[in-house]
Amino acid sequence: MSGRPKVKEYMTREVQTVSPTDTVADVARRIKESEGHNGFPVSDGRKVEGFVTASDLLLVDDEDPIFTVMTEDIIVAHPEMDVIDAARVILRSGIQKLPVVDDADNLVGIISNTDVVRSQIERATPEKVGKLMRTLEQIHDVSLHEESRVVELDDLTPTQARVYADELEGRQYELERGLAEPLVVIDNGGELLLADGHHRVMAAFQLGIEEMDATVIVLDERVDLGMQRTAEKEGLSSIEDIEIADYGRHPLIEATQRLQE
């Protein structure tokens, strides 16, 4: 995708809503039973009447209708709005989700702070891929193309011998919330070389994940890659060969400690 990302590209279109006449108890039960929801838009048909969060349900009677406790002065986004502008609204307002309404004020989606983060992550990968593709073309004078695939982790040959334990927890957090960048993989004559994403792969391996999304650079003919030779010299044939280094050995931590001494 080119240009600035729009809300319509990242919003969730199937929106869970509640009715103004639902009771506090009904909505509290739905929040408790849902995954990741701490509130819902309140709609009458396709029109948004308000928004209700878990905090709105505190210290009120279970039988009170939602229209008596919901927030009516709500902030909404438009499908054509830039995601970065929606991010500013989310940040400044302190809310986590914006209902998205069209020109007729009909509810057409909802965008969250997680969606905003995902929009930025997905645009970071093409920059990495483009730079790597240009480098491969210039050095090896080879034709290549790009594909999106789901790759089996067992099929990957690492090109980095070490990852750091302190970073794995953060990568696991991203994976569990769907925020991890796709891997960058080179398909060199059928051998899949992991070019970027070693911490993500090891975090996935620890979580028992067997496959991941990847942007794959496919070389139209097999070439002798320096990273492949290095991997062979270091005995790297599978992700299980990657060493997990202790937190205290991370170069950034070591440099910080030296500065403090």
PDB file of C-alpha atoms in Angstrom:
ATOM      1  CA  MET A   1       0.000   0.000   0.000  1.00  0.00           C
ATOM      2  CA  SER A   2       1.212   3.512  -0.771  1.00  0.00           C
ATOM      3  CA  GLY A   3       0.373   6.896   0.688  1.00  0.00           C
ATOM      4  CA  ARG A   4      -0.880   7.582   4.172  1.00  0.00           C
ATOM      5  CA  PRO A   5      -2.936   4.724   5.649  1.00  0.00           C
ATOM      6  CA  LYS A   6      -6.648   5.366   6.119  1.00  0.00           C
ATOM      7  CA  VAL A   7      -8.898   4.303   8.964  1.00  0.00           C
ATOM      8  CA  LYS A   8     -10.963   2.149   6.581  1.00  0.00           C
ATOM      9  CA  GLU A   9      -7.899  -0.023   5.883  1.00  0.00           C
ATOM     10  CA  TYR A  10      -7.392  -0.986   9.546  1.00  0.00           C
ATOM     11  CA  MET A  11     -10.749  -0.645  11.301  1.00  0.00           C
ATOM     12  CA  THR A  12     -12.720  -3.680  12.434  1.00  0.00           C
ATOM     13  CA  ARG A  13     -15.879  -3.814  10.311  1.00  0.00           C
ATOM     14  CA  GLU A  14     -17.864  -6.305  12.364  1.00  0.00           C
ATOM     15  CA  VAL A  15     -18.580  -4.186  15.422  1.00  0.00           C
ATOM     16  CA  GLN A  16     -20.092  -5.568  18.599  1.00  0.00           C
ATOM     17  CA  THR A  17     -22.625  -3.092  19.987  1.00  0.00           C
ATOM     18  CA  VAL A  18     -25.183  -2.864  22.776  1.00  0.00           C
ATOM     19  CA  SER A  19     -28.657  -1.331  22.787  1.00  0.00           C
ATOM     20  CA  PRO A  20     -29.640   1.764  24.779  1.00  0.00           C
ATOM     21  CA  THR A  21     -32.295  -0.351  26.493  1.00  0.00           C
ATOM     22  CA  ASP A  22     -29.943  -3.147  27.577  1.00  0.00           C
ATOM     23  CA  THR A  23     -29.424  -3.266  31.316  1.00  0.00           C
ATOM     24  CA  VAL A  24     -26.202  -2.607  33.189  1.00  0.00           C
ATOM     25  CA  ALA A  25     -26.140  -6.270  34.212  1.00  0.00           C
ATOM     26  CA  ASP A  26     -26.480  -7.402  30.566  1.00  0.00           C
ATOM     27  CA  VAL A  27     -23.564  -5.268  29.406  1.00  0.00           C
ATOM     28  CA  ALA A  28     -21.395  -6.138  32.415  1.00  0.00           C
ATOM     29  CA  ARG A  29     -21.915  -9.810  31.586  1.00  0.00           C
ATOM     30  CA  ARG A  30     -20.915  -9.246  27.949  1.00  0.00           C
ATOM     31  CA  ILE A  31     -17.755  -7.389  28.959  1.00  0.00           C
ATOM     32  CA  LYS A  32     -16.806 -10.183  31.329  1.00  0.00           C
ATOM     33  CA  GLU A  33     -17.409 -12.899  28.717  1.00  0.00           C
ATOM     34  CA  SER A  34     -15.732 -11.100  25.815  1.00  0.00           C
ATOM     35  CA  GLU A  35     -12.048 -11.183  24.904  1.00  0.00           C
ATOM     36  CA  GLY A  36     -10.344  -7.819  25.094  1.00  0.00           C
ATOM     37  CA  HIS A  37     -13.496  -5.674  25.314  1.00  0.00           C
ATOM     38  CA  ASN A  38     -13.812  -3.122  28.091  1.00  0.00           C
ATOM     39  CA  GLY A  39     -16.727  -1.328  26.487  1.00  0.00           C
ATOM     40  CA  PHE A  40     -19.076  -1.127  23.503  1.00  0.00           C
ATOM     41  CA  PRO A  41     -20.657   1.460  21.226  1.00  0.00           C
ATOM     42  CA  VAL A  42     -24.314   1.956  22.066  1.00  0.00           C
ATOM     43  CA  SER A  43     -26.384   1.941  18.884  1.00  0.00           C
ATOM     44  CA  ASP A  44     -29.999   2.172  17.848  1.00  0.00           C
ATOM     45  CA  GLY A  45     -29.990   0.351  14.526  1.00  0.00           C
ATOM     46  CA  ARG A  46     -26.949   1.710  12.674  1.00  0.00           C
ATOM     47  CA  LYS A  47     -26.896   5.044  14.503  1.00  0.00           C
ATOM     48  CA  VAL A  48     -24.412   5.495  17.332  1.00  0.00           C
ATOM     49  CA  GLU A  49     -26.082   6.902  20.421  1.00  0.00           C
ATOM     50  CA  GLY A  50     -23.150   6.711  22.821  1.00  0.00           C
ATOM     51  CA  PHE A  51     -20.382   4.572  24.269  1.00  0.00           C
ATOM     52  CA  VAL A  52     -20.314   2.583  27.489  1.00  0.00           C
ATOM     53  CA  THR A  53     -17.224   1.313  29.311  1.00  0.00           C
ATOM     54  CA  ALA A  54     -16.718  -0.918  32.315  1.00  0.00           C
ATOM     55  CA  SER A  55     -16.069   2.112  34.511  1.00  0.00           C
ATOM     56  CA  ASP A  56     -19.495   3.541  33.589  1.00  0.00           C
ATOM     57  CA  LEU A  57     -21.089   0.465  35.173  1.00  0.00           C
ATOM     58  CA  LEU A  58     -19.576   0.996  38.607  1.00  0.00           C
ATOM     59  CA  LEU A  59     -21.813   1.992  41.506  1.00  0.00           C
ATOM     60  CA  VAL A  60     -25.030   1.879  39.469  1.00  0.00           C
ATOM     61  CA  ASP A  61     -28.021  -0.427  39.737  1.00  0.00           C
ATOM     62  CA  ASP A  62     -27.904  -3.670  37.740  1.00  0.00           C
ATOM     63  CA  GLU A  63     -31.339  -2.982  36.268  1.00  0.00           C
ATOM     64  CA  ASP A  64     -30.563   0.537  35.054  1.00  0.00           C
ATOM     65  CA  PRO A  65     -30.816   0.868  31.260  1.00  0.00           C
ATOM     66  CA  ILE A  66     -27.598   1.668  29.472  1.00  0.00           C
ATOM     67  CA  PHE A  67     -28.849   4.963  28.052  1.00  0.00           C
ATOM     68  CA  THR A  68     -28.836   6.356  31.606  1.00  0.00           C
ATOM     69  CA  VAL A  69     -25.125   5.630  32.198  1.00  0.00           C
ATOM     70  CA  MET A  70     -23.532   5.748  28.733  1.00  0.00           C
ATOM     71  CA  THR A  71     -21.362   8.618  27.518  1.00  0.00           C
ATOM     72  CA  GLU A  72     -23.341  10.549  24.912  1.00  0.00           C
ATOM     73  CA  ASP A  73     -20.677  13.103  23.981  1.00  0.00           C
ATOM     74  CA  ILE A  74     -18.592  10.643  21.972  1.00  0.00           C
ATOM     75  CA  ILE A  75     -15.703  11.093  19.567  1.00  0.00           C
ATOM     76  CA  VAL A  76     -15.898   9.263  16.248  1.00  0.00           C
ATOM     77  CA  ALA A  77     -13.657   8.710  13.240  1.00  0.00           C
ATOM     78  CA  HIS A  78     -14.448   8.697   9.518  1.00  0.00           C
ATOM     79  CA  PRO A  79     -13.349   5.870   7.178  1.00  0.00           C
ATOM     80  CA  GLU A  80     -11.312   8.299   5.052  1.00  0.00           C
ATOM     81  CA  MET A  81      -9.513   9.769   8.061  1.00  0.00           C
ATOM     82  CA  ASP A  82      -5.733   9.257   8.189  1.00  0.00           C
ATOM     83  CA  VAL A  83      -4.787   6.611  10.755  1.00  0.00           C
ATOM     84  CA  ILE A  84      -2.178   8.970  12.198  1.00  0.00           C
ATOM     85  CA  ASP A  85      -4.931  11.527  12.876  1.00  0.00           C
ATOM     86  CA  ALA A  86      -7.034   8.853  14.571  1.00  0.00           C
ATOM     87  CA  ALA A  87      -3.964   8.008  16.659  1.00  0.00           C
ATOM     88  CA  ARG A  88      -3.694  11.617  17.798  1.00  0.00           C
ATOM     89  CA  VAL A  89      -7.352  11.610  18.860  1.00  0.00           C
ATOM     90  CA  ILE A  90      -6.930   8.333  20.743  1.00  0.00           C
ATOM     91  CA  LEU A  91      -3.803   9.622  22.499  1.00  0.00           C
ATOM     92  CA  ARG A  92      -5.209  13.016  23.451  1.00  0.00           C
ATOM     93  CA  SER A  93      -8.621  11.762  24.545  1.00  0.00           C
ATOM     94  CA  GLY A  94      -7.279   8.845  26.567  1.00  0.00           C
ATOM     95  CA  ILE A  95      -9.766   6.421  25.009  1.00  0.00           C
ATOM     96  CA  GLN A  96      -8.829   3.095  23.460  1.00  0.00           C
ATOM     97  CA  LYS A  97     -11.375   2.798  20.640  1.00  0.00           C
ATOM     98  CA  LEU A  98     -13.086   5.127  18.195  1.00  0.00           C
ATOM     99  CA  PRO A  99     -16.400   4.219  16.523  1.00  0.00           C
ATOM    100  CA  VAL A 100     -16.146   4.859  12.767  1.00  0.00           C
ATOM    101  CA  VAL A 101     -19.166   6.438  11.056  1.00  0.00           C
ATOM    102  CA  ASP A 102     -19.802   7.239   7.394  1.00  0.00           C
ATOM    103  CA  ASP A 103     -21.222  10.425   5.850  1.00  0.00           C
ATOM    104  CA  ALA A 104     -24.735   9.342   6.840  1.00  0.00           C
ATOM    105  CA  ASP A 105     -23.604   8.875  10.474  1.00  0.00           C
ATOM    106  CA  ASN A 106     -24.033   5.106  10.178  1.00  0.00           C
ATOM    107  CA  LEU A 107     -21.697   2.910  12.227  1.00  0.00           C
ATOM    108  CA  VAL A 108     -19.358   1.135   9.783  1.00  0.00           C
ATOM    109  CA  GLY A 109     -16.483   0.033  12.016  1.00  0.00           C
ATOM    110  CA  ILE A 110     -14.319   0.669  15.039  1.00  0.00           C
ATOM    111  CA  ILE A 111     -10.605   1.447  15.274  1.00  0.00           C
ATOM    112  CA  SER A 112      -8.496   0.818  18.363  1.00  0.00           C
ATOM    113  CA  ASN A 113      -5.050   1.810  19.574  1.00  0.00           C
ATOM    114  CA  THR A 114      -3.948  -1.729  18.647  1.00  0.00           C
ATOM    115  CA  ASP A 115      -5.098  -1.168  15.048  1.00  0.00           C
ATOM    116  CA  VAL A 116      -3.066   2.046  14.933  1.00  0.00           C
ATOM    117  CA  VAL A 117       0.084   0.260  16.093  1.00  0.00           C
ATOM    118  CA  ARG A 118      -0.508  -2.500  13.526  1.00  0.00           C
ATOM    119  CA  SER A 119      -0.808   0.073  10.720  1.00  0.00           C
ATOM    120  CA  GLN A 120       2.649   1.420  11.523  1.00  0.00           C
ATOM    121  CA  ILE A 121       4.242  -2.012  11.910  1.00  0.00           C
ATOM    122  CA  GLU A 122       2.993  -3.193   8.511  1.00  0.00           C
ATOM    123  CA  ARG A 123       4.547  -0.182   6.845  1.00  0.00           C
ATOM    124  CA  ALA A 124       7.911  -0.735   8.487  1.00  0.00           C
ATOM    125  CA  THR A 125       8.386  -4.114   6.800  1.00  0.00           C
ATOM    126  CA  PRO A 126       8.196  -2.887   3.165  1.00  0.00           C
ATOM    127  CA  GLU A 127      11.039  -0.457   3.842  1.00  0.00           C
ATOM    128  CA  LYS A 128      13.252  -3.264   5.136  1.00  0.00           C
ATOM    129  CA  VAL A 129      12.283  -5.539   2.262  1.00  0.00           C
ATOM    130  CA  GLY A 130      12.833  -2.886  -0.393  1.00  0.00           C
ATOM    131  CA  LYS A 131      16.311  -2.099   0.908  1.00  0.00           C
ATOM    132  CA  LEU A 132      17.272  -5.795   1.039  1.00  0.00           C
ATOM    133  CA  MET A 133      15.917  -6.441  -2.465  1.00  0.00           C
ATOM    134  CA  ARG A 134      17.911  -3.552  -3.900  1.00  0.00           C
ATOM    135  CA  THR A 135      21.062  -4.810  -2.169  1.00  0.00           C
ATOM    136  CA  LEU A 136      20.623  -8.350  -3.515  1.00  0.00           C
ATOM    137  CA  GLU A 137      20.005  -7.065  -7.043  1.00  0.00           C
ATOM    138  CA  GLN A 138      23.086  -4.844  -6.996  1.00  0.00           C
ATOM    139  CA  ILE A 139      25.486  -7.370  -5.468  1.00  0.00           C
ATOM    140  CA  HIS A 140      24.372 -10.523  -7.266  1.00  0.00           C
ATOM    141  CA  ASP A 141      22.806  -9.116 -10.460  1.00  0.00           C
ATOM    142  CA  VAL A 142      19.832 -11.431  -9.972  1.00  0.00           C
ATOM    143  CA  SER A 143      16.137 -11.078 -10.795  1.00  0.00           C
ATOM    144  CA  LEU A 144      13.802 -11.456  -7.841  1.00  0.00           C
ATOM    145  CA  HIS A 145      10.285 -10.807  -6.684  1.00  0.00           C
ATOM    146  CA  GLU A 146       8.332 -10.498  -3.443  1.00  0.00           C
ATOM    147  CA  GLU A 147       5.600 -12.759  -2.074  1.00  0.00           C
ATOM    148  CA  SER A 148       3.503 -12.896   1.091  1.00  0.00           C
ATOM    149  CA  ARG A 149       3.457 -16.364   2.634  1.00  0.00           C
ATOM    150  CA  VAL A 150       2.818 -18.266   5.818  1.00  0.00           C
ATOM    151  CA  VAL A 151       6.046 -20.140   6.565  1.00  0.00           C
ATOM    152  CA  GLU A 152       6.712 -23.123   8.804  1.00  0.00           C
ATOM    153  CA  LEU A 153       9.315 -22.259  11.415  1.00  0.00           C
ATOM    154  CA  ASP A 154      10.897 -25.700  10.997  1.00  0.00           C
ATOM    155  CA  ASP A 155      11.649 -24.820   7.354  1.00  0.00           C
ATOM    156  CA  LEU A 156      13.722 -21.739   8.203  1.00  0.00           C
ATOM    157  CA  THR A 157      17.508 -21.529   8.208  1.00  0.00           C
ATOM    158  CA  PRO A 158      18.660 -18.800  10.594  1.00  0.00           C
ATOM    159  CA  THR A 159      21.391 -16.354   9.631  1.00  0.00           C
ATOM    160  CA  GLN A 160      21.932 -14.976  13.140  1.00  0.00           C
ATOM    161  CA  ALA A 161      23.560 -17.131  15.797  1.00  0.00           C
ATOM    162  CA  ARG A 162      22.359 -15.323  18.919  1.00  0.00           C
ATOM    163  CA  VAL A 163      19.290 -13.622  20.326  1.00  0.00           C
ATOM    164  CA  TYR A 164      18.926 -11.919  23.700  1.00  0.00           C
ATOM    165  CA  ALA A 165      16.689 -13.202  26.454  1.00  0.00           C
ATOM    166  CA  ASP A 166      15.573  -9.741  27.565  1.00  0.00           C
ATOM    167  CA  GLU A 167      14.031  -9.036  24.152  1.00  0.00           C
ATOM    168  CA  LEU A 168      12.089 -12.297  23.902  1.00  0.00           C
ATOM    169  CA  GLU A 169       9.475 -11.265  26.461  1.00  0.00           C
ATOM    170  CA  GLY A 170       8.635  -8.165  24.439  1.00  0.00           C
ATOM    171  CA  ARG A 171       8.365 -10.183  21.235  1.00  0.00           C
ATOM    172  CA  GLN A 172       6.049 -12.674  22.969  1.00  0.00           C
ATOM    173  CA  TYR A 173       3.846  -9.796  24.082  1.00  0.00           C
ATOM    174  CA  GLU A 174       3.611  -8.597  20.474  1.00  0.00           C
ATOM    175  CA  LEU A 175       2.846 -12.072  19.150  1.00  0.00           C
ATOM    176  CA  GLU A 176       0.075 -12.679  21.667  1.00  0.00           C
ATOM    177  CA  ARG A 177      -1.591  -9.430  20.620  1.00  0.00           C
ATOM    178  CA  GLY A 178      -1.077  -9.749  16.867  1.00  0.00           C
ATOM    179  CA  LEU A 179       1.400  -6.860  16.757  1.00  0.00           C
ATOM    180  CA  ALA A 180       4.502  -8.579  15.434  1.00  0.00           C
ATOM    181  CA  GLU A 181       5.946  -7.595  12.078  1.00  0.00           C
ATOM    182  CA  PRO A 182       6.008 -10.280   9.389  1.00  0.00           C
ATOM    183  CA  LEU A 183       9.316 -12.088   9.081  1.00  0.00           C
ATOM    184  CA  VAL A 184      11.606 -11.273   6.174  1.00  0.00           C
ATOM    185  CA  VAL A 185      12.727 -14.462   4.406  1.00  0.00           C
ATOM    186  CA  ILE A 186      14.856 -15.122   1.326  1.00  0.00           C
ATOM    187  CA  ASP A 187      13.872 -18.076  -0.842  1.00  0.00           C
ATOM    188  CA  ASN A 188      17.145 -19.104  -2.463  1.00  0.00           C
ATOM    189  CA  GLY A 189      16.412 -22.070  -4.675  1.00  0.00           C
ATOM    190  CA  GLY A 190      13.923 -23.496  -2.204  1.00  0.00           C
ATOM    191  CA  GLU A 191      16.013 -22.918   0.920  1.00  0.00           C
ATOM    192  CA  LEU A 192      14.324 -20.404   3.200  1.00  0.00           C
ATOM    193  CA  LEU A 193      16.843 -18.091   4.870  1.00  0.00           C
ATOM    194  CA  LEU A 194      15.591 -16.002   7.769  1.00  0.00           C
ATOM    195  CA  ALA A 195      16.899 -12.507   7.030  1.00  0.00           C
ATOM    196  CA  ASP A 196      14.991 -10.525   9.660  1.00  0.00           C
ATOM    197  CA  GLY A 197      12.966 -11.606  12.694  1.00  0.00           C
ATOM    198  CA  HIS A 198      15.167 -13.937  14.747  1.00  0.00           C
ATOM    199  CA  HIS A 199      13.828 -12.668  18.076  1.00  0.00           C
ATOM    200  CA  ARG A 200      10.244 -13.021  16.814  1.00  0.00           C
ATOM    201  CA  VAL A 201      10.929 -16.569  15.648  1.00  0.00           C
ATOM    202  CA  MET A 202      12.477 -17.629  18.948  1.00  0.00           C
ATOM    203  CA  ALA A 203       9.639 -16.019  20.899  1.00  0.00           C
ATOM    204  CA  ALA A 204       7.146 -17.888  18.699  1.00  0.00           C
ATOM    205  CA  PHE A 205       9.067 -21.129  19.178  1.00  0.00           C
ATOM    206  CA  GLN A 206       8.866 -20.703  22.958  1.00  0.00           C
ATOM    207  CA  LEU A 207       5.116 -20.097  22.698  1.00  0.00           C
ATOM    208  CA  GLY A 208       4.623 -23.255  20.631  1.00  0.00           C
ATOM    209  CA  ILE A 209       3.746 -21.361  17.440  1.00  0.00           C
ATOM    210  CA  GLU A 210       4.630 -23.414  14.364  1.00  0.00           C
ATOM    211  CA  GLU A 211       4.084 -20.952  11.508  1.00  0.00           C
ATOM    212  CA  MET A 212       4.240 -17.194  10.947  1.00  0.00           C
ATOM    213  CA  ASP A 213       3.446 -14.595   8.313  1.00  0.00           C
ATOM    214  CA  ALA A 214       6.427 -13.629   6.200  1.00  0.00           C
ATOM    215  CA  THR A 215       7.400 -11.392   3.351  1.00  0.00           C
ATOM    216  CA  VAL A 216       9.469 -13.668   1.116  1.00  0.00           C
ATOM    217  CA  ILE A 217      12.042 -12.413  -1.386  1.00  0.00           C
ATOM    218  CA  VAL A 218      12.201 -15.081  -4.087  1.00  0.00           C
ATOM    219  CA  LEU A 219      15.411 -15.254  -6.121  1.00  0.00           C
ATOM    220  CA  ASP A 220      14.655 -16.355  -9.682  1.00  0.00           C
ATOM    221  CA  GLU A 221      17.868 -18.367  -9.697  1.00  0.00           C
ATOM    222  CA  ARG A 222      19.978 -19.764  -6.882  1.00  0.00           C
ATOM    223  CA  VAL A 223      22.965 -17.606  -5.942  1.00  0.00           C
ATOM    224  CA  ASP A 224      25.863 -17.904  -3.497  1.00  0.00           C
ATOM    225  CA  LEU A 225      24.826 -15.662  -0.606  1.00  0.00           C
ATOM    226  CA  GLY A 226      27.327 -14.494   1.984  1.00  0.00           C
ATOM    227  CA  MET A 227      24.789 -14.803   4.807  1.00  0.00           C
ATOM    228  CA  GLN A 228      24.189 -18.399   3.776  1.00  0.00           C
ATOM    229  CA  ARG A 229      27.899 -19.217   3.897  1.00  0.00           C
ATOM    230  CA  THR A 230      28.168 -17.588   7.318  1.00  0.00           C
ATOM    231  CA  ALA A 231      25.240 -19.622   8.614  1.00  0.00           C
ATOM    232  CA  GLU A 232      26.889 -22.827   7.411  1.00  0.00           C
ATOM    233  CA  LYS A 233      30.210 -21.899   9.073  1.00  0.00           C
ATOM    234  CA  GLU A 234      28.438 -21.250  12.377  1.00  0.00           C
ATOM    235  CA  GLY A 235      26.529 -24.521  12.194  1.00  0.00           C
ATOM    236  CA  LEU A 236      23.111 -22.917  11.810  1.00  0.00           C
ATOM    237  CA  SER A 237      20.637 -25.255  10.155  1.00  0.00           C
ATOM    238  CA  SER A 238      17.474 -24.750  12.219  1.00  0.00           C
ATOM    239  CA  ILE A 239      16.069 -22.276  14.732  1.00  0.00           C
ATOM    240  CA  GLU A 240      17.050 -24.652  17.538  1.00  0.00           C
ATOM    241  CA  ASP A 241      20.687 -23.796  16.756  1.00  0.00           C
ATOM    242  CA  ILE A 242      20.172 -20.163  17.802  1.00  0.00           C
ATOM    243  CA  GLU A 243      21.739 -19.329  21.160  1.00  0.00           C
ATOM    244  CA  ILE A 244      19.692 -17.387  23.718  1.00  0.00           C
ATOM    245  CA  ALA A 245      22.093 -15.022  25.480  1.00  0.00           C
ATOM    246  CA  ASP A 246      21.511 -13.871  29.036  1.00  0.00           C
ATOM    247  CA  TYR A 247      20.080 -10.403  29.657  1.00  0.00           C
ATOM    248  CA  GLY A 248      23.283  -9.162  31.233  1.00  0.00           C
ATOM    249  CA  ARG A 249      25.238  -9.940  28.061  1.00  0.00           C
ATOM    250  CA  HIS A 250      23.157  -7.690  25.820  1.00  0.00           C
ATOM    251  CA  PRO A 251      25.562  -5.171  24.187  1.00  0.00           C
ATOM    252  CA  LEU A 252      23.294  -2.229  25.045  1.00  0.00           C
ATOM    253  CA  ILE A 253      23.164  -3.244  28.711  1.00  0.00           C
ATOM    254  CA  GLU A 254      26.926  -3.770  28.808  1.00  0.00           C
ATOM    255  CA  ALA A 255      27.526  -0.346  27.260  1.00  0.00           C
ATOM    256  CA  THR A 256      25.177   1.283  29.760  1.00  0.00           C
ATOM    257  CA  GLN A 257      26.928  -0.423  32.645  1.00  0.00           C
ATOM    258  CA  ARG A 258      30.327   0.734  31.426  1.00  0.00           C
ATOM    259  CA  LEU A 259      29.063   4.319  31.285  1.00  0.00           C
ATOM    260  CA  GLN A 260      27.845   4.041  34.862  1.00  0.00           C
ATOM    261  CA  GLU A 261      31.139   2.695  36.220  1.00  0.00           C
TER     262      GLU A 261
END
